[in-house]
Coordinates of N, CA, C and O in Angstrom, one line a residue:
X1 N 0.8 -1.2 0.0 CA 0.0 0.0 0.0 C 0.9 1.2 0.0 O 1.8 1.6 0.8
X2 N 0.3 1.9 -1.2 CA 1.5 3.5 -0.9 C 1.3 4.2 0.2 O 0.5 3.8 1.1
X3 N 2.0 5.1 0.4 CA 2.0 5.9 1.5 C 1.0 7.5 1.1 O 1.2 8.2 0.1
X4 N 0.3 7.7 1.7 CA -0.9 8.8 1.5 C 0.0 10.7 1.8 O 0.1 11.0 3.0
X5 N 0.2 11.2 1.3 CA 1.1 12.7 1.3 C -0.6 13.6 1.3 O -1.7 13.6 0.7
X6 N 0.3 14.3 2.3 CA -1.4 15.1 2.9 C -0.3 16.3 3.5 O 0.7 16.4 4.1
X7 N -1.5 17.5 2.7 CA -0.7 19.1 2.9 C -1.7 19.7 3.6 O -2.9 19.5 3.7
X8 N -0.5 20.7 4.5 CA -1.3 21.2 5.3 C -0.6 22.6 5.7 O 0.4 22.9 5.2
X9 N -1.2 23.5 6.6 CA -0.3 25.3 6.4 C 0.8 24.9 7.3 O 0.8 24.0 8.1
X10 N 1.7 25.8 7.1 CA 2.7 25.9 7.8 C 2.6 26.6 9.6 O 2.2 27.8 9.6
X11 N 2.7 26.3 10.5 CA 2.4 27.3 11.5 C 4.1 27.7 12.5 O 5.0 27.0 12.6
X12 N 3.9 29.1 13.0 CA 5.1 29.2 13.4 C 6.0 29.4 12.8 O 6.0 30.3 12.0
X13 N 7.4 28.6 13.1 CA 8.7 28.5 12.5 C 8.8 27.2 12.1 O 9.9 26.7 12.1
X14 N 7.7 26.6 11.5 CA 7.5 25.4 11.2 C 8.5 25.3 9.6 O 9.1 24.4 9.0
X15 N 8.5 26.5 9.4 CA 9.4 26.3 7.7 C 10.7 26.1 7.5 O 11.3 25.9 6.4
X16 N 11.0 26.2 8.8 CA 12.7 25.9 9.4 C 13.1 24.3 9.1 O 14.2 23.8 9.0
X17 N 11.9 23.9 9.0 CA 12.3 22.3 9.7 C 12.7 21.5 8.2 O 12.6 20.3 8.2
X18 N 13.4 22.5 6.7 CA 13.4 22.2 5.8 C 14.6 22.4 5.4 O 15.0 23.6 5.7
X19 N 15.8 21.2 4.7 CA 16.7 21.8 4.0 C 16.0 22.0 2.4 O 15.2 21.5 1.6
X20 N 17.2 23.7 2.5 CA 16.7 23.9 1.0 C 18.3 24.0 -0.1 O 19.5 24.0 0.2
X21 N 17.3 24.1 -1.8 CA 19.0 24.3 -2.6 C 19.1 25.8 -2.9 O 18.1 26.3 -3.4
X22 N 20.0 26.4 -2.7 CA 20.5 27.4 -3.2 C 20.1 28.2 -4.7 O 21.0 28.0 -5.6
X23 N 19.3 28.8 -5.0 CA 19.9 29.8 -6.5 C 19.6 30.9 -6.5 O 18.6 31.6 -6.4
X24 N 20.9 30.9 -6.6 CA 21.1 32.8 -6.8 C 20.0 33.4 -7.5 O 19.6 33.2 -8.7
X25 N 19.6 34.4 -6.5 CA 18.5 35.5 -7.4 C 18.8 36.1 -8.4 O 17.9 36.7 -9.0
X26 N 20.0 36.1 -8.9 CA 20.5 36.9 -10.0 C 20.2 35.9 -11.5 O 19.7 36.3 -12.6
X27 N 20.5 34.9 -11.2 CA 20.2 33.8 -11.9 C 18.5 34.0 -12.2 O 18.1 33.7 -13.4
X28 N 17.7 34.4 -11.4 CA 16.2 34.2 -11.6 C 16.2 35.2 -12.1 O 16.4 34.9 -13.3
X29 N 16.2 36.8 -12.1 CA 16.4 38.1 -12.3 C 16.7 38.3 -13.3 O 15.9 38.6 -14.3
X30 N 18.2 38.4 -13.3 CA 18.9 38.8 -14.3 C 19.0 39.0 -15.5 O 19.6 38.1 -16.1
X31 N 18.5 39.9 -16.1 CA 18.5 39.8 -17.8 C 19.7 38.9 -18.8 O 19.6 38.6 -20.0
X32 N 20.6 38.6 -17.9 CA 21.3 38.3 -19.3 C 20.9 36.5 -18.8 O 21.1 35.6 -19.6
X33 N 20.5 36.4 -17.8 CA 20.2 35.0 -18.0 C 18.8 33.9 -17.9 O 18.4 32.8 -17.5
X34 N 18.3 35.2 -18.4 CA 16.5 35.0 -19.0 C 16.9 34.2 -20.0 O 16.4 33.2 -19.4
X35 N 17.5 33.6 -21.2 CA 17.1 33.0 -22.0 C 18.2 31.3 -21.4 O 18.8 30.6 -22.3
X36 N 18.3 31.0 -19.8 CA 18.3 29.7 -19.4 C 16.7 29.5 -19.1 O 15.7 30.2 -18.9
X37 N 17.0 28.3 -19.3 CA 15.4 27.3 -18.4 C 15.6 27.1 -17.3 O 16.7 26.9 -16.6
X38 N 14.4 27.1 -17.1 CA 14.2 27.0 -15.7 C 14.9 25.8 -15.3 O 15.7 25.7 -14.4
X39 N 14.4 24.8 -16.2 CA 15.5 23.0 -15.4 C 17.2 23.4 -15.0 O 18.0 23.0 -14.2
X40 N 17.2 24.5 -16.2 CA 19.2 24.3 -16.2 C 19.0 25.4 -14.3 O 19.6 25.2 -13.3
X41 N 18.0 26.3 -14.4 CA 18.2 27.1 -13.0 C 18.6 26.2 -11.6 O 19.5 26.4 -10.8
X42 N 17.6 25.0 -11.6 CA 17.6 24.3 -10.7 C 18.6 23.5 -10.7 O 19.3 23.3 -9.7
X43 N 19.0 22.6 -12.0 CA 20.2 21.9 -12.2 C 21.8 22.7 -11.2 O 22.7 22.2 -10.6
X44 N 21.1 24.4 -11.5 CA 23.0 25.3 -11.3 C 22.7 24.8 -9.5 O 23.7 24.6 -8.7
X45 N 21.4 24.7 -9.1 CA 21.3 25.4 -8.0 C 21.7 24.0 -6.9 O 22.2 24.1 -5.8
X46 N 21.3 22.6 -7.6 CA 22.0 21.3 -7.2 C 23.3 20.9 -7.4 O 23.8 19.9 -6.9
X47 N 23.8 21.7 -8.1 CA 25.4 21.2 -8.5 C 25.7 22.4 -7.2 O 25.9 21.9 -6.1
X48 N 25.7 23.5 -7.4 CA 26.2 24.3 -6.0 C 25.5 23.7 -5.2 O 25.8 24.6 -4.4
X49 N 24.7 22.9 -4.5 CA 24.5 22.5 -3.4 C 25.7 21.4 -2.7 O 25.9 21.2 -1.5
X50 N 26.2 20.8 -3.9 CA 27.3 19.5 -4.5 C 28.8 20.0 -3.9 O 29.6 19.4 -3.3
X51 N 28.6 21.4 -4.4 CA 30.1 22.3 -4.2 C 30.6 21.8 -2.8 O 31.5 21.1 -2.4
X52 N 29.5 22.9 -2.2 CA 29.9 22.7 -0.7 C 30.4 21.7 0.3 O 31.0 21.9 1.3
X53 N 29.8 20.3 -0.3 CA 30.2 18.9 0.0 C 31.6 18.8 -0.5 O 32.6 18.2 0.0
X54 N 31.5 19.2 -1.2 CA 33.5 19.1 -2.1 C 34.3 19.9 -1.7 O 35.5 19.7 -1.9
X55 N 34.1 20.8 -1.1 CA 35.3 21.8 -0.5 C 35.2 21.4 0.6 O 36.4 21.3 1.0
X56 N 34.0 20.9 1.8 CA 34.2 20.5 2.5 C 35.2 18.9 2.6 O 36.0 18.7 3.6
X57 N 35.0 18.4 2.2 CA 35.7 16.7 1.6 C 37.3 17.2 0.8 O 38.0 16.3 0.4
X58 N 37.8 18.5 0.6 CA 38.8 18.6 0.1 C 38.8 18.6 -1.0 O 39.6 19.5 -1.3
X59 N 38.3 18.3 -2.1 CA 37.8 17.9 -3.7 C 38.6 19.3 -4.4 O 37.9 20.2 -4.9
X60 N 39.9 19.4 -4.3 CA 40.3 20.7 -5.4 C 41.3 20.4 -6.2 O 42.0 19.4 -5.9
X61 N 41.6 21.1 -7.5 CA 42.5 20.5 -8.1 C 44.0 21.1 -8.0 O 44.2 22.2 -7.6
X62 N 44.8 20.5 -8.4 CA 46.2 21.3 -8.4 C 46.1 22.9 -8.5 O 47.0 23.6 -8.1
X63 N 45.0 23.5 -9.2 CA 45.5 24.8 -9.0 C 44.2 25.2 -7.7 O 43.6 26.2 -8.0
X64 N 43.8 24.5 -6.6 CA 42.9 24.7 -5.9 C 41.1 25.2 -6.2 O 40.3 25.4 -5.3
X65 N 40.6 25.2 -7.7 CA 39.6 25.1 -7.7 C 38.4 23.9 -7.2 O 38.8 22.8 -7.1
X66 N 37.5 24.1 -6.9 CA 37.3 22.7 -6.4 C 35.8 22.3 -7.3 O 34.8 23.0 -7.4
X67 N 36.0 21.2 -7.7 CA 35.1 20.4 -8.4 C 34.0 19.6 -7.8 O 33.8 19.6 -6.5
X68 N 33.3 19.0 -8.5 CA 32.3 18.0 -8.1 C 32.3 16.9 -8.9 O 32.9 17.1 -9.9
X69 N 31.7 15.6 -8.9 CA 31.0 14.9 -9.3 C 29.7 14.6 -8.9 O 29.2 14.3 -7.8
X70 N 28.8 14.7 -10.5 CA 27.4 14.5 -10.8 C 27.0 13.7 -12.1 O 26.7 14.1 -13.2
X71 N 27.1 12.3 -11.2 CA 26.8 11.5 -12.8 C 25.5 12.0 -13.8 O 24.8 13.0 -13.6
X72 N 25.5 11.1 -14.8 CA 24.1 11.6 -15.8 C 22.8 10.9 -14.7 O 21.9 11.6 -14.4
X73 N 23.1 9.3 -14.2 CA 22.4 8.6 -14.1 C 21.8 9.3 -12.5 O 20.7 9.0 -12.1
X74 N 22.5 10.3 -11.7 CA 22.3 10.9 -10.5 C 21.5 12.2 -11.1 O 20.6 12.6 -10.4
X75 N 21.9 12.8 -12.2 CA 20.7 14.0 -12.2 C 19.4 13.5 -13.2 O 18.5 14.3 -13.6
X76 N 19.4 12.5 -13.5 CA 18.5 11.7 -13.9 C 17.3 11.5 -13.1 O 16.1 11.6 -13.3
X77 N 18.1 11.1 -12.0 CA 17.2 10.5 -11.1 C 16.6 11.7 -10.1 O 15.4 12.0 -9.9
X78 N 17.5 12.2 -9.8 CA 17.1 13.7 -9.3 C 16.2 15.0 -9.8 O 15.8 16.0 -9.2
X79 N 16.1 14.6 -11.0 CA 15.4 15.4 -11.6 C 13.8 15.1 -12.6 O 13.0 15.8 -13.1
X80 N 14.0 13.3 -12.6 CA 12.9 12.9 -12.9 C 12.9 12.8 -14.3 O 11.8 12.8 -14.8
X81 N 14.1 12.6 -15.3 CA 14.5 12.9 -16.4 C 14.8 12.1 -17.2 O 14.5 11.1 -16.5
X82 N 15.2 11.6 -18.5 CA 15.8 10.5 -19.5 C 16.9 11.0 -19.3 O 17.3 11.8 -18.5
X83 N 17.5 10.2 -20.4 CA 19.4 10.3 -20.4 C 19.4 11.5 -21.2 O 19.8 12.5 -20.6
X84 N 18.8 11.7 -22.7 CA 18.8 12.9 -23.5 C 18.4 14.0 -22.8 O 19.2 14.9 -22.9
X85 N 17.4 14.2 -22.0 CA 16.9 15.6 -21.5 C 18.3 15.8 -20.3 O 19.1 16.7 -20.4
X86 N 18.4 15.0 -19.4 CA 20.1 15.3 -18.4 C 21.3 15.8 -19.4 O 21.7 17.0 -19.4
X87 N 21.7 15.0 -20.2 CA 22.4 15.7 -21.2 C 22.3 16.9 -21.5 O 23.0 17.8 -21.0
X88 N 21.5 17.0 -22.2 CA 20.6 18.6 -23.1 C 21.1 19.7 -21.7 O 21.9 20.7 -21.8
X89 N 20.4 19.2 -20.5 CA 20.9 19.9 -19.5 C 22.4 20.7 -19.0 O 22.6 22.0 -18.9
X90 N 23.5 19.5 -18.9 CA 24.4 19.5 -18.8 C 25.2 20.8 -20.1 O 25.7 21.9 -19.8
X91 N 24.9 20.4 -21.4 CA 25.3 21.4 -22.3 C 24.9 22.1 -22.3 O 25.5 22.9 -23.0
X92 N 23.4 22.9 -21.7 CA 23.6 24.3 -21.9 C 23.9 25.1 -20.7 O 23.6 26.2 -20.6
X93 N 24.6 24.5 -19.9 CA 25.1 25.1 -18.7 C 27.0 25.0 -19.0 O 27.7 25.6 -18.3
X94 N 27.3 24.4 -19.7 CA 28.7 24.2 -20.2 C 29.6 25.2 -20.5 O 29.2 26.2 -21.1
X95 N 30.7 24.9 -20.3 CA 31.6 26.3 -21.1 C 31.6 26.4 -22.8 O 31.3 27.4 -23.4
X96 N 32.1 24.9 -23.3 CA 32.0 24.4 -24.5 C 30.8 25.0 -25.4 O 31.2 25.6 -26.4
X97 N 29.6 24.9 -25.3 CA 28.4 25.1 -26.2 C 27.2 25.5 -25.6 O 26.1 25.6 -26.2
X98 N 27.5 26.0 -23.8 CA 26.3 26.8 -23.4 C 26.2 28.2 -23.1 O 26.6 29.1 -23.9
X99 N 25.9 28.4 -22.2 CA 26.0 29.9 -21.0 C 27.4 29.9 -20.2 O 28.0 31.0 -19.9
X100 N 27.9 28.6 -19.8 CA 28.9 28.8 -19.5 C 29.6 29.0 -17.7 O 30.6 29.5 -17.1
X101 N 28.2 28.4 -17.4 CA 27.9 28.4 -15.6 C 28.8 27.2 -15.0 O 28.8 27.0 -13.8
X102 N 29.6 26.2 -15.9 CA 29.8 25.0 -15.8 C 31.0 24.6 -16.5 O 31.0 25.2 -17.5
X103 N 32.0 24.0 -16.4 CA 33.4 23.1 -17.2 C 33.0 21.7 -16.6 O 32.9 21.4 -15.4
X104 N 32.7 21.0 -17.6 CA 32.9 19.8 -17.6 C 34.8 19.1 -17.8 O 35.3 19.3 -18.9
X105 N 35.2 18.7 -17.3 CA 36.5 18.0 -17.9 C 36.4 16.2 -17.6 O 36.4 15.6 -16.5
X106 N 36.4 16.0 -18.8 CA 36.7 14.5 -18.6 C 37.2 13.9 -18.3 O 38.4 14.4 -18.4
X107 N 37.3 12.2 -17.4 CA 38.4 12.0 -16.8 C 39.2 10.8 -17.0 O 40.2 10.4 -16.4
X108 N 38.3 10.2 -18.2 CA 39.1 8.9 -18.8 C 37.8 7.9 -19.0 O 36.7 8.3 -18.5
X109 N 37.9 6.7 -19.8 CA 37.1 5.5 -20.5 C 36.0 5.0 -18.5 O 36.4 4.4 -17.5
X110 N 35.0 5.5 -18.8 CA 34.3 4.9 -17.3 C 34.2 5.9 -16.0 O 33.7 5.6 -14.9
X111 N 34.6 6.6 -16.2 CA 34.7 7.4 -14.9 C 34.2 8.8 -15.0 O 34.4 9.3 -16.1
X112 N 33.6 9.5 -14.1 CA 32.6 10.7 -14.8 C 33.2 11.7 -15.0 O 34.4 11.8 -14.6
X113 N 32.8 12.8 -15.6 CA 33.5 13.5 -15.5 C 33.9 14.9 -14.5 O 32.9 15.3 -13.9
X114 N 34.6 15.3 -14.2 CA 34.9 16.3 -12.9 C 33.7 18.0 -13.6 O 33.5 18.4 -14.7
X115 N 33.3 18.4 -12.6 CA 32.2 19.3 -13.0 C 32.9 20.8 -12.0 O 33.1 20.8 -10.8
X116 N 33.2 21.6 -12.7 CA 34.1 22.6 -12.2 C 32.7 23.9 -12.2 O 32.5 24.6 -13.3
X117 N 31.7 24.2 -10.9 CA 31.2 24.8 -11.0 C 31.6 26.4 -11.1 O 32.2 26.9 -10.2
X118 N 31.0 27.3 -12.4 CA 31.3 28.7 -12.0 C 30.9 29.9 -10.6 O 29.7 29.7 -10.3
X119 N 31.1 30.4 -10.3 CA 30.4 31.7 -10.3 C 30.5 32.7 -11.0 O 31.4 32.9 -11.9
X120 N 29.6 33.4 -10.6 CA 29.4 34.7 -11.6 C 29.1 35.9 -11.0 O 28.6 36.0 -9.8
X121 N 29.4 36.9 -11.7 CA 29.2 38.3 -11.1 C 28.6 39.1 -12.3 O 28.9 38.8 -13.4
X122 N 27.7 40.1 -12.0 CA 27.0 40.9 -13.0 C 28.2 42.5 -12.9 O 28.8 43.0 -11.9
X123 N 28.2 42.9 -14.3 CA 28.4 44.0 -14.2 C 29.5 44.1 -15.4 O 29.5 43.1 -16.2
X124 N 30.4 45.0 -15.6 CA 31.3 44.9 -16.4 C 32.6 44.3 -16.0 O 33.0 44.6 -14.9
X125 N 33.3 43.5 -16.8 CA 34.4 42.9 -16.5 C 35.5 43.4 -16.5 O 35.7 44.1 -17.5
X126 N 36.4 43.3 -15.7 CA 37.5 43.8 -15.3 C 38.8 43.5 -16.2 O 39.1 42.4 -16.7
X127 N 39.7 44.9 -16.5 CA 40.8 44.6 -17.5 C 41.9 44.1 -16.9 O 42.9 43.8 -17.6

């Protein structure tokens, strides 16, 4: 027998009793990155959730950035998704062929690849 999910108001400080993921308001906001979807918003906002586990665990590379791993088959599942739509995801958050919130580097035959999340800053860039 399933289990019955029954909603009800929040009372108090009852909304505390939730972890949540991170995304930047600027990311929702922001004009220059109105033409992401909403999936890639949420996707940015679980890979930075990922981050903080990796810097905490040490996870940096020779020149100290620090990476993550996030298989296809993990944001798959996380997101309720096929293998093509996770994909599709992945590239337009990429340095290679998206917006550029993301470096994927590969890491050999079977093993995933390292996910080097960005940040970002609005404004004009510095010379």
């Amino acid at each position: 027998m399933a289990a019955e999910t029954f909603f009800d108001y929040y009372y108090g400080d009852e909304s505390t009793q939730f972890s949540f993921y991170r995304i930047p308001q600027q990311l929702i906001t922001g004009k220059c990155f109105k033409h992401i979807s909403v999936e890639d918003k949420l996707l940015y906002g679980l890979l930075l959730d990922r981050l903080g586990l990796s810097a905490k665990s040490g996870w940096h590379d020779k020149s100290g950035r620090v990476y993550i791993y996030y298989t296809l088959a993990e944001i798959q599942e996380n997101l309720n998704c096929g293998h093509d739509k996770a994909t599709k995801l992945l590239v337009e958050l990429d340095t290679k062929s998206g917006c550029g919130l993301i470096e994927r580097v590969k890491q050999g035959q079977g093993r995933p690849a390292r996910i080097y999340v960005k940040r970002f800053t609005t404004g004009t860039r510095p010379m």
